[in-house]
Coordinates of C-alpha atoms (C1' of nucleotides) in Angstrom, one line a residue:
Chain B
M54 CA 12.4 -37.3 -22.5
T55 CA 12.7 -35.7 -19.1
D56 CA 9.6 -34.8 -17.2
P57 CA 8.7 -31.2 -17.8
N58 CA 7.3 -31.0 -14.3
A59 CA 10.8 -31.6 -13.0
H60 CA 12.0 -28.5 -14.7
P61 CA 12.9 -25.7 -12.3
L62 CA 10.6 -23.2 -14.1
A63 CA 7.7 -25.6 -13.9
V64 CA 6.6 -24.0 -10.7
I65 CA 6.2 -20.7 -12.4
V66 CA 4.4 -22.1 -15.4
R67 CA 2.0 -23.9 -13.1
K68 CA 1.3 -20.6 -11.2
L69 CA 0.7 -18.6 -14.4
G70 CA -1.5 -21.4 -15.7
Q71 CA -3.8 -21.2 -12.7
R72 CA -5.1 -17.8 -13.7
T73 CA -4.5 -17.9 -17.5
Q74 CA -5.1 -20.6 -19.9
L75 CA -1.8 -21.5 -21.6
D76 CA -1.5 -24.0 -24.5
Q77 CA 1.3 -26.3 -25.2
A78 CA 3.3 -23.9 -27.4
E79 CA 3.1 -21.2 -24.8
T80 CA 4.1 -23.5 -22.0
D81 CA 7.1 -24.7 -24.1
V82 CA 8.2 -21.1 -24.6
L83 CA 8.0 -20.4 -20.9
I84 CA 9.9 -23.5 -20.0
A85 CA 12.6 -22.7 -22.6
L86 CA 13.2 -19.2 -21.0
P87 CA 16.9 -18.7 -20.3
Y88 CA 17.6 -18.5 -16.6
R89 CA 20.4 -18.7 -14.0
A90 CA 19.4 -20.5 -10.8
A91 CA 20.8 -19.7 -7.4
S92 CA 20.4 -20.6 -3.7
I93 CA 19.8 -17.6 -1.4
N94 CA 20.2 -17.2 2.3
T95 CA 17.8 -15.6 4.7
G96 CA 18.0 -11.9 4.5
D97 CA 20.0 -11.7 1.3
H98 CA 19.1 -9.0 -1.2
L99 CA 17.7 -10.2 -4.5
I100 CA 17.2 -6.6 -5.7
R101 CA 18.3 -3.4 -4.0
E102 CA 16.3 -0.2 -4.1
G103 CA 17.7 2.0 -6.8
D104 CA 19.4 -0.8 -8.6
R105 CA 19.2 -0.9 -12.4
A106 CA 18.0 -4.5 -12.6
D107 CA 18.2 -6.3 -15.8
G108 CA 16.4 -9.5 -14.9
C109 CA 13.4 -10.6 -13.0
I110 CA 13.3 -13.3 -10.4
A111 CA 11.3 -16.5 -10.3
L112 CA 10.9 -17.7 -6.8
L113 CA 11.3 -21.4 -7.0
S114 CA 11.0 -22.1 -3.3
G115 CA 11.0 -20.2 -0.1
F116 CA 9.6 -16.8 0.8
A117 CA 10.7 -13.3 -0.1
Y118 CA 9.5 -9.8 0.7
L119 CA 9.5 -6.4 -0.9
S120 CA 10.4 -3.3 1.2
K121 CA 11.0 0.3 1.0
I122 CA 12.8 2.6 3.4
A123 CA 11.5 6.0 4.6
G124 CA 13.7 9.0 5.1
D125 CA 14.0 8.4 8.9
G126 CA 15.2 4.8 8.3
S127 CA 11.9 3.0 9.1
R128 CA 11.0 0.2 6.8
Q129 CA 7.7 -0.7 5.2
I130 CA 7.2 -4.2 3.9
L131 CA 5.2 -3.8 0.7
G132 CA 4.3 -7.4 0.0
I133 CA 5.3 -11.0 0.5
H134 CA 6.0 -13.5 -2.2
L135 CA 5.7 -17.3 -2.1
Q136 CA 7.0 -20.1 -4.2
G137 CA 5.9 -19.7 -7.8
D138 CA 5.8 -16.0 -7.9
L139 CA 7.5 -13.9 -10.5
I140 CA 9.0 -10.8 -8.9
G141 CA 10.6 -7.6 -10.1
L142 CA 9.0 -7.5 -13.5
Q143 CA 8.4 -3.8 -13.2
A144 CA 12.0 -3.0 -13.3
A145 CA 11.9 -4.3 -16.9
L146 CA 9.8 -1.4 -17.9
L147 CA 10.7 1.2 -15.3
H148 CA 14.5 0.8 -15.5
R149 CA 15.0 1.4 -11.8
A150 CA 13.8 -0.7 -8.9
D151 CA 12.0 1.4 -6.4
H152 CA 12.0 -1.2 -3.7
S153 CA 14.3 -3.9 -2.3
I154 CA 13.5 -7.6 -2.5
Q155 CA 15.0 -9.9 0.2
A156 CA 14.7 -13.5 1.0
M157 CA 12.7 -14.2 4.2
T158 CA 13.8 -17.8 4.3
P159 CA 16.5 -19.8 2.5
A160 CA 15.3 -19.8 -1.1
R161 CA 15.9 -21.1 -4.6
V162 CA 15.5 -18.5 -7.3
A163 CA 16.0 -18.2 -11.1
Y164 CA 17.1 -15.0 -12.6
I165 CA 15.5 -14.4 -16.0
P166 CA 16.7 -11.6 -18.3
H167 CA 14.0 -9.0 -18.9
Q168 CA 14.4 -9.1 -22.7
A169 CA 13.7 -12.8 -22.8
I170 CA 10.4 -12.3 -20.9
I171 CA 9.4 -9.3 -23.0
A172 CA 10.2 -11.1 -26.2
A173 CA 8.1 -14.1 -25.1
A174 CA 5.2 -11.7 -24.2
H175 CA 5.4 -10.0 -27.6
A176 CA 5.4 -13.3 -29.4
H177 CA 2.5 -14.9 -27.5
P178 CA -0.4 -12.7 -26.5
A179 CA -1.5 -15.3 -23.9
I180 CA 1.9 -15.0 -22.2
A181 CA 1.5 -11.2 -22.2
T182 CA -2.0 -11.6 -20.7
A183 CA -0.8 -13.9 -18.1
L184 CA 2.0 -11.6 -16.9
W185 CA -0.1 -8.6 -17.1
R186 CA -2.8 -10.3 -15.1
E187 CA -0.3 -11.3 -12.4
S188 CA 0.9 -7.8 -12.1
F189 CA -2.7 -6.6 -11.6
V190 CA -3.2 -9.1 -8.9
D191 CA -0.1 -7.7 -7.2
T192 CA -1.6 -4.3 -7.4
S193 CA -4.9 -5.6 -6.0
V194 CA -3.0 -7.1 -3.1
A195 CA -1.1 -3.8 -2.5
S196 CA -4.4 -2.0 -2.4
E197 CA -5.8 -4.3 0.2
W198 CA -2.6 -3.8 2.3
L199 CA -3.1 0.0 2.0
L200 CA -6.6 -0.4 3.3
N201 CA -5.3 -2.7 6.0
V202 CA -2.7 -0.3 7.3
G203 CA -4.8 2.8 6.7
Q204 CA -8.1 1.8 8.3
R205 CA -7.8 -1.2 10.6
D206 CA -6.6 -1.4 14.1
A207 CA -3.7 -3.6 15.2
R208 CA -5.7 -6.8 15.9
R209 CA -7.5 -6.6 12.6
R210 CA -4.3 -5.8 10.6
I211 CA -2.5 -8.8 12.0
A212 CA -5.3 -11.2 11.7
H213 CA -5.7 -10.1 8.1
L214 CA -2.1 -10.7 7.4
L215 CA -2.3 -14.1 9.0
C216 CA -5.3 -15.0 6.8
E217 CA -3.7 -13.8 3.6
I218 CA -0.4 -15.7 4.0
A219 CA -2.1 -18.8 5.1
L220 CA -4.6 -18.8 2.2
R221 CA -1.9 -18.1 -0.4
Q222 CA 0.1 -21.0 1.0
E223 CA -2.9 -23.2 0.5
A224 CA -3.2 -22.0 -3.1
T225 CA 0.3 -23.3 -3.7
G226 CA -0.7 -26.6 -2.4
A227 CA 2.4 -26.7 -0.2
C228 CA 0.7 -27.1 3.1
Q229 CA -1.9 -29.1 5.0
P230 CA -4.6 -26.9 6.6
P231 CA -4.9 -25.8 9.3
D232 CA -1.1 -25.9 9.6
Y233 CA 1.1 -23.4 7.9
V234 CA 4.6 -22.1 7.6
W235 CA 5.1 -18.7 9.3
P236 CA 8.4 -17.3 8.2
L237 CA 7.9 -13.8 9.5
T238 CA 9.6 -12.4 12.7
Q239 CA 7.5 -10.2 14.8
E240 CA 9.5 -7.3 13.7
Q241 CA 8.7 -8.1 10.0
V242 CA 5.0 -8.4 10.9
G243 CA 5.3 -4.9 12.4
D244 CA 7.0 -3.5 9.3
A245 CA 4.3 -5.0 7.1
T246 CA 1.4 -3.6 9.2
G247 CA 2.8 -0.3 10.3
L248 CA 3.1 -1.4 14.0
T249 CA 6.0 -1.9 16.4
S250 CA 7.3 -5.3 17.2
V251 CA 6.3 -4.8 20.8
H252 CA 2.8 -4.1 19.9
V253 CA 2.7 -7.0 17.5
N254 CA 3.9 -9.3 20.3
R255 CA 1.1 -8.2 22.6
T256 CA -1.5 -8.5 19.8
L257 CA -0.4 -12.0 18.8
Q258 CA -0.7 -13.0 22.4
A259 CA -4.2 -11.8 22.4
L260 CA -5.1 -13.8 19.3
R261 CA -3.6 -16.8 21.0
A262 CA -5.4 -16.2 24.2
D263 CA -8.7 -16.0 22.2
S264 CA -7.8 -19.4 20.7
L265 CA -7.8 -18.2 17.2
I266 CA -4.3 -19.3 16.4
Q267 CA -1.3 -21.2 17.7
L268 CA 2.0 -19.7 16.7
S269 CA 5.5 -20.7 17.6
R270 CA 8.8 -21.2 15.8
Q271 CA 7.9 -20.7 12.2
R272 CA 4.7 -22.8 12.6
L273 CA 1.2 -21.3 12.4
T274 CA -1.9 -23.2 13.2
I275 CA -5.2 -21.6 12.6
T276 CA -7.5 -23.2 15.2
D277 CA -10.6 -21.2 14.3
W278 CA -10.7 -20.0 10.7
P279 CA -14.1 -18.4 10.8
R280 CA -13.4 -16.3 13.8
L281 CA -9.9 -15.3 12.6
R282 CA -11.4 -14.3 9.3
A283 CA -13.9 -12.2 11.1
A284 CA -11.3 -10.7 13.4
G285 CA -9.2 -9.7 10.4
D286 CA -12.1 -8.4 8.3
F287 CA -10.8 -10.7 5.7
S288 CA -12.5 -11.6 2.4
P289 CA -10.3 -13.3 -0.1
A290 CA -11.7 -11.8 -3.3
Y291 CA -8.8 -9.4 -3.7
L292 CA -6.3 -12.3 -4.0
H293 CA -8.1 -13.4 -7.2
L294 CA -7.2 -16.9 -6.4
P295 CA -8.3 -19.6 -8.9
A296 CA -10.5 -22.4 -7.6
L297 CA -9.3 -23.0 -4.1
P298 CA -8.3 -26.4 -2.8
H299 CA -11.1 -26.3 -0.4
P300 CA -14.1 -24.0 -0.3
V301 CA -13.7 -20.6 1.4
P302 CA -16.9 -18.6 2.2
Q303 CA -17.0 -15.2 0.6
R304 CA -17.6 -12.1 2.6
L305 CA -19.2 -12.5 5.9
S306 CA -22.1 -10.1 5.9
A307 CA -20.9 -8.4 9.1
Chain K
M917 CA -8.1 17.4 -42.1
T918 CA -9.0 18.0 -38.5
D919 CA -6.3 18.7 -35.9
P920 CA -5.5 15.4 -34.2
N921 CA -4.7 17.3 -31.0
A922 CA -8.2 18.4 -30.8
H923 CA -9.4 14.8 -30.6
P924 CA -10.8 13.9 -27.1
L925 CA -8.4 11.0 -26.7
A926 CA -5.4 13.2 -27.6
V927 CA -4.8 13.9 -23.9
I928 CA -4.4 10.1 -23.3
V929 CA -2.1 9.6 -26.2
R930 CA 0.0 12.5 -25.1
K931 CA 0.3 11.0 -21.6
L932 CA 1.3 7.6 -22.9
G933 CA 3.8 9.2 -25.2
Q934 CA 5.5 10.9 -22.3
R935 CA 6.8 7.6 -21.0
T936 CA 6.8 5.4 -24.1
Q937 CA 7.9 6.2 -27.6
L938 CA 5.0 5.8 -30.0
D939 CA 5.2 6.1 -33.7
Q940 CA 2.6 7.5 -36.0
A941 CA 0.8 4.2 -36.7
E942 CA 0.5 3.5 -33.0
T943 CA -0.8 7.0 -32.3
D944 CA -3.3 6.6 -35.0
V945 CA -4.5 3.3 -33.6
L946 CA -5.0 4.9 -30.2
I947 CA -6.8 7.9 -31.5
A948 CA -9.1 5.6 -33.5
L949 CA -10.1 3.6 -30.4
P950 CA -13.9 3.5 -30.0
Y951 CA -15.2 5.4 -27.0
R952 CA -18.2 6.9 -25.5
A953 CA -17.7 10.3 -23.9
A954 CA -19.6 11.6 -20.9
S955 CA -19.7 14.4 -18.4
I956 CA -19.6 13.4 -14.8
N957 CA -20.6 15.3 -11.6
T958 CA -18.5 15.4 -8.5
G959 CA -19.0 12.3 -6.4
D960 CA -20.5 10.2 -9.2
H961 CA -19.3 6.6 -9.5
L962 CA -17.4 5.7 -12.6
I963 CA -16.9 2.1 -11.4
R964 CA -18.4 0.5 -8.3
E965 CA -16.5 -2.1 -6.2
G966 CA -17.7 -5.5 -7.2
D967 CA -18.9 -4.4 -10.6
R968 CA -18.2 -6.5 -13.7
A969 CA -16.8 -3.6 -15.7
D970 CA -16.5 -4.1 -19.5
G971 CA -14.7 -0.9 -20.3
C972 CA -11.9 1.3 -18.9
I973 CA -12.0 5.0 -18.4
A974 CA -9.9 7.7 -20.0
L975 CA -10.0 10.8 -17.7
L976 CA -10.1 13.7 -20.2
S977 CA -10.4 16.4 -17.6
G978 CA -10.9 16.7 -13.9
F979 CA -9.9 14.5 -11.0
A980 CA -11.0 11.1 -9.9
Y981 CA -10.1 8.8 -7.0
L982 CA -10.1 5.1 -6.3
S983 CA -11.4 3.8 -3.0
K984 CA -12.2 0.7 -1.1
I985 CA -14.4 0.2 2.0
A986 CA -13.4 -1.8 5.0
G987 CA -15.9 -4.0 6.9
D988 CA -16.6 -1.4 9.5
G989 CA -17.6 1.1 6.8
S990 CA -14.4 3.2 6.8
R991 CA -13.0 4.2 3.5
Q992 CA -9.4 4.1 2.2
I993 CA -8.6 6.2 -0.8
L994 CA -6.1 4.2 -2.9
G995 CA -5.0 6.7 -5.4
I996 CA -5.9 9.9 -7.2
H997 CA -6.0 10.3 -10.9
L998 CA -5.6 13.4 -13.1
Q999 CA -6.4 14.5 -16.5
G1000 CA -4.8 12.1 -19.0
D1001 CA -4.9 9.0 -16.8
L1002 CA -6.3 5.7 -18.0
I1003 CA -8.2 4.1 -15.2
G1004 CA -9.7 0.7 -14.5
L1005 CA -7.7 -1.3 -16.9
Q1006 CA -7.2 -4.1 -14.3
A1007 CA -10.9 -5.0 -14.6
A1008 CA -10.2 -6.0 -18.2
L1009 CA -8.1 -8.9 -17.0
L1010 CA -9.5 -9.6 -13.5
H1011 CA -13.2 -9.4 -14.5
R1012 CA -14.3 -7.8 -11.3
A1013 CA -13.4 -4.3 -10.0
D1014 CA -12.1 -4.6 -6.5
H1015 CA -12.4 -0.9 -5.8
S1016 CA -14.6 2.0 -6.7
I1017 CA -13.7 5.0 -8.8
Q1018 CA -15.4 8.3 -8.3
A1019 CA -15.1 11.7 -9.7
M1020 CA -13.6 14.2 -7.3
T1021 CA -14.5 17.2 -9.4
P1022 CA -16.8 17.6 -12.4
A1023 CA -15.0 15.6 -15.1
R1024 CA -15.0 14.6 -18.7
V1025 CA -14.4 10.9 -19.4
A1026 CA -14.3 8.5 -22.3
Y1027 CA -15.4 4.9 -21.8
I1028 CA -13.3 2.5 -23.9
P1029 CA -14.3 -1.1 -24.3
H1030 CA -11.7 -3.5 -22.9
Q1031 CA -11.6 -5.6 -25.9
A1032 CA -10.6 -2.7 -28.1
I1033 CA -7.7 -1.8 -25.8
I1034 CA -6.6 -5.4 -25.6
A1035 CA -6.7 -5.8 -29.3
A1036 CA -4.7 -2.7 -29.8
A1037 CA -2.1 -3.9 -27.4
H1038 CA -1.8 -7.3 -29.1
A1039 CA -1.5 -5.7 -32.5
H1040 CA 1.2 -3.2 -31.4
P1041 CA 3.8 -4.2 -28.9
A1042 CA 4.6 -0.5 -28.2
I1043 CA 1.1 0.0 -27.1
A1044 CA 1.2 -3.0 -24.9
T1045 CA 4.5 -1.7 -23.4
A1046 CA 3.0 1.7 -22.8
L1047 CA 0.0 0.4 -21.0
W1048 CA 1.9 -2.1 -19.0
R1049 CA 4.4 0.6 -18.0
E1050 CA 1.6 2.9 -16.9
S1051 CA 0.2 0.2 -14.7
F1052 CA 3.6 -0.4 -13.1
V1053 CA 3.8 3.3 -12.3
D1054 CA 0.4 3.0 -10.6
T1055 CA 1.8 0.1 -8.5
S1056 CA 4.9 2.1 -7.7
V1057 CA 2.7 5.0 -6.5
A1058 CA 0.6 2.6 -4.5
S1059 CA 3.7 1.3 -2.8
E1060 CA 4.8 4.8 -1.8
W1061 CA 1.3 5.4 -0.4
L1062 CA 1.7 2.3 1.7
L1063 CA 5.0 3.5 3.0
N1064 CA 3.4 6.9 3.6
V1065 CA 0.5 5.5 5.6
G1066 CA 2.5 2.8 7.4
Q1067 CA 5.6 4.7 8.5
R1068 CA 5.1 8.4 8.5
D1069 CA 3.4 10.7 11.1
A1070 CA 0.5 12.9 10.2
R1071 CA 2.5 15.9 9.2
R1072 CA 4.8 14.0 6.9
R1073 CA 1.9 12.1 5.4
I1074 CA 0.0 15.1 4.4
A1075 CA 3.0 17.1 3.2
H1076 CA 3.8 14.1 1.1
L1077 CA 0.4 14.0 -0.5
L1078 CA 0.5 17.7 -1.2
C1079 CA 3.8 17.3 -3.0
E1080 CA 2.7 14.4 -5.0
I1081 CA -0.5 15.9 -6.3
A1082 CA 1.2 19.3 -7.0
L1083 CA 4.0 17.7 -8.9
R1084 CA 1.7 15.4 -11.0
Q1085 CA -0.3 18.5 -11.9
E1086 CA 2.9 20.2 -13.1
A1087 CA 3.6 17.1 -15.2
T1088 CA 0.3 17.6 -17.0
G1089 CA 1.2 21.1 -17.8
A1090 CA -2.1 22.3 -16.5
C1091 CA -0.9 24.7 -13.8
Q1092 CA 1.4 27.5 -13.1
P1093 CA 3.7 26.7 -10.1
P1094 CA 3.6 27.5 -7.3
D1095 CA -0.2 27.6 -7.7
Y1096 CA -2.2 24.4 -7.9
V1097 CA -5.7 23.1 -7.9
W1098 CA -6.5 21.3 -4.7
P1099 CA -9.7 19.3 -5.2
L1100 CA -9.6 17.2 -2.0
T1101 CA -11.8 17.9 1.0
Q1102 CA -10.1 17.4 4.3
E1103 CA -12.2 14.3 4.8
Q1104 CA -10.8 12.9 1.6
V1105 CA -7.2 13.8 2.7
G1106 CA -8.0 11.9 5.8
D1107 CA -9.2 8.8 3.9
A1108 CA -6.1 8.9 1.7
T1109 CA -3.7 9.2 4.6
G1110 CA -5.4 7.0 7.2
L1111 CA -6.2 10.0 9.5
T1112 CA -9.4 11.7 10.6
S1113 CA -10.6 14.9 9.1
V1114 CA -10.3 16.6 12.4
H1115 CA -6.6 15.7 12.6
V1116 CA -6.1 16.7 9.0
N1117 CA -7.5 20.1 9.8
R1118 CA -5.1 20.7 12.6
T1119 CA -2.2 19.4 10.7
L1120 CA -2.9 21.6 7.7
Q1121 CA -3.1 24.6 10.0
A1122 CA 0.3 23.8 11.3
L1123 CA 1.7 23.6 7.7
R1124 CA 0.1 27.0 7.1
A1125 CA 1.5 28.4 10.3
D1126 CA 4.9 27.3 9.3
S1127 CA 4.5 29.1 6.0
L1128 CA 5.0 26.0 3.8
I1129 CA 1.7 26.4 2.0
Q1130 CA -1.4 28.4 1.5
L1131 CA -4.6 26.5 1.1
S1132 CA -8.1 27.7 0.7
R1133 CA -11.1 26.9 -1.5
Q1134 CA -9.6 24.4 -3.9
R1135 CA -6.5 26.5 -4.4
L1136 CA -3.1 25.4 -3.1
T1137 CA 0.0 27.5 -3.1
I1138 CA 3.3 26.0 -2.1
T1139 CA 5.2 28.9 -0.7
D1140 CA 8.2 26.9 0.2
W1141 CA 8.8 23.8 -1.9
P1142 CA 12.2 22.8 -0.4
R1143 CA 10.8 22.8 3.1
L1144 CA 7.6 21.2 2.2
R1145 CA 9.4 18.4 0.4
A1146 CA 11.6 17.9 3.5
A1147 CA 8.5 18.0 5.7
G1148 CA 6.9 15.3 3.6
D1149 CA 10.1 13.1 3.2
F1150 CA 9.2 13.4 -0.5
S1151 CA 11.4 12.3 -3.3
P1152 CA 9.7 12.1 -6.7
A1153 CA 11.5 9.1 -8.2
Y1154 CA 8.6 6.8 -7.5
L1155 CA 6.4 8.8 -9.8
H1156 CA 8.6 7.9 -12.7
L1157 CA 7.8 11.2 -14.3
P1158 CA 9.3 12.0 -17.7
A1159 CA 11.4 15.2 -18.0
L1160 CA 9.8 17.7 -15.7
P1161 CA 8.7 21.1 -16.8
H1162 CA 11.2 22.5 -14.3
P1163 CA 14.1 20.9 -12.5
V1164 CA 13.3 19.1 -9.2
P1165 CA 16.1 18.1 -7.0
Q1166 CA 16.3 14.4 -6.2
R1167 CA 16.4 13.1 -2.7
L1168 CA 17.6 15.4 0.0
S1169 CA 20.3 13.5 1.7
A1170 CA 18.6 13.9 5.1
Chain R
dC1355 C1' -33.4 32.9 3.1
dG1356 C1' -32.6 28.3 4.4
dG1357 C1' -30.2 24.0 4.2
dG1358 C1' -26.2 21.3 3.2
dT1359 C1' -21.4 20.6 2.9
dC1360 C1' -17.1 21.7 4.5
dG1361 C1' -14.0 23.7 7.8
dT1362 C1' -12.8 24.9 12.7
dT1363 C1' -12.3 24.4 17.6
dG1364 C1' -12.2 22.4 22.4
dA1365 C1' -12.2 18.7 25.8
dC1366 C1' -11.4 14.2 26.7
dT1367 C1' -9.9 9.4 25.7
dC1368 C1' -7.3 5.6 24.1
dT1369 C1' -4.5 3.1 21.1
dC1370 C1' -0.1 2.4 20.1
dA1371 C1' 5.0 4.1 20.4
dT1372 C1' 8.9 4.4 23.3
dC1373 C1' 12.4 2.9 26.4
dA1374 C1' 14.4 -0.5 29.0
dA1375 C1' 14.9 -4.8 30.8
dC1376 C1' 15.1 -9.7 30.7
dC1377 C1' 14.4 -14.4 28.9
dC1378 C1' 14.9 -18.2 25.8
dT1379 C1' 16.9 -20.8 22.0
dC1380 C1' 20.2 -22.0 19.1
dG1381 C1' 24.6 -22.1 16.8
dT1382 C1' 29.6 -21.5 17.5
dG1383 C1' 34.0 -22.1 19.2
dG1384 C1' 37.2 -22.7 22.9
Chain J
dC549 C1' 30.9 -30.1 27.1
dC550 C1' 30.2 -25.7 28.5
dA551 C1' 30.6 -20.6 27.7
dC552 C1' 29.3 -17.2 25.0
dG553 C1' 26.9 -14.2 21.9
dA554 C1' 23.2 -12.9 18.9
dG555 C1' 18.6 -12.9 17.3
dG556 C1' 14.1 -13.1 18.5
dG557 C1' 10.5 -13.1 21.8
dT558 C1' 8.3 -11.2 26.3
dT559 C1' 7.2 -7.8 29.9
dG560 C1' 6.3 -3.4 32.4
dA561 C1' 6.0 1.7 32.9
dT562 C1' 5.2 5.9 30.7
dG563 C1' 3.7 9.3 27.3
dA564 C1' 2.6 11.2 22.8
dG565 C1' 0.0 11.3 18.7
dA566 C1' -4.2 10.6 16.9
dG567 C1' -9.3 9.4 17.6
dT568 C1' -13.8 10.7 19.3
dC569 C1' -17.6 13.5 20.4
dA570 C1' -19.8 17.6 20.0
dA571 C1' -20.7 22.1 18.8
dC572 C1' -20.2 26.1 16.0
dG573 C1' -18.9 28.9 11.9
dA574 C1' -18.3 29.9 6.9
dC575 C1' -19.6 29.4 2.5
dC576 C1' -22.3 28.1 -1.6
dC577 C1' -26.4 27.2 -4.1
dG578 C1' -31.1 26.9 -5.2

DNA sequence: CGGGTCGTTGACTCTCATCAACCCTCGTGG
DNA sequence: CCACGAGGGTTGATGAGAGTCAACGACCCG
């Protein structure tokens, strides 16, 4: 008997299990899903906008981001995915990817054929529920991003993004607060927040000067969580995280 | 025998049937869903942010919008829903609504208990597929909005919104191009696009001056579709509309 | 007729984009 | 071992697009 936790897809099952109760049979079905594993370099495309994708992607390790290009060539980053996320499921039902997915760091991924996922979902209501729920969480995060970009100023937008990525990393258990991995270039932060990299640079400097964060070379340290959260108007409810590794206050009644 | 097309929920079934093939049994199950119908006034809340909703909403007629409030009180409109849309399904799986839903016009709605929808989905894979697909379309639209707000200037943002709402109205078959209903106040346009109502006003005047649209008192006339589409950097693929009532060119190779 | 909501206009301000350098770090190859 | 180049980060000067404030006008409804 091999340890099921050593199985490549175990990361995915663990993630789904955080939000949806899965019994042994369902876990087994998920682990038994057919897949093709691959190692990906920074910047490589996992899915290209307009592609007719026939599989979704389980992100086994590393970071990836979704993006879309406007007519004038400017790019909007639509979301960021961490280890354990299942990406590109919508293409299973919409037939055409309407955004690109790229690796933000070197990454390990597993391609899973759509039909296998769909079949598992139809056979096990709990699996359908789990997948459906994850996609609603993605929508909820996208909504918060829209609010972020549409209504907040540069400082708040960036502080908010810092909080989100840090907290989601904590949820994966892959980091030791207050230290986090920060894989985004300043240009990517700009594309995620609707700002230019120049302005991102100046704003990050202001956050450093105010002793809210330290940030250099892919490493982020949040030196003052409460003030950063306030600066970013951040309240984590929209992430629908399961019990957090350590308590996080809800909304600050500003 | 009464005409099934006269049933209040027929609008919903027709909408789902546009994107997903449903057989007679599935249609019957949907029509037989329990519901409570209601008439709603402009501005009334259908769901309030933070509510623990136990039902979703079928929009039988009229317009509704989703919104979220930032810490400083400013509001972001996250999306707009038309006749035939099924709204608030996410609350079924996430337990807490993370946005408000309000009527933008007088509306007829039907509340459907979550458990009834979920049960129907579990009993009929095609229903599950239909609902899941609709929610992916919602996400796709939200992504385009994020791109719109993050990357485009005021003129493009507003032109894009005009195109989207007009085209979605055409898809419901409830209007005669080039004339459309325009239920949004300028303040709502601002909240949807991340602009102030003052700036929306000036920008709309510019679009009128350029003879792209006519707009007054809830009525929109698109006098020059090709140029409006170009002005809004609009290409309708993200709406994942079924066959359109009249042909719409794909992306203009700008 | 009066009040409220929505639309319009003008003057002024400010955040953020733009453009253009320059620096640092790191990996590569001669 | 050093030269080189590329990507990413930093800085300054300037200007445009959008926000703010404030007032007024048009329309609708009771």
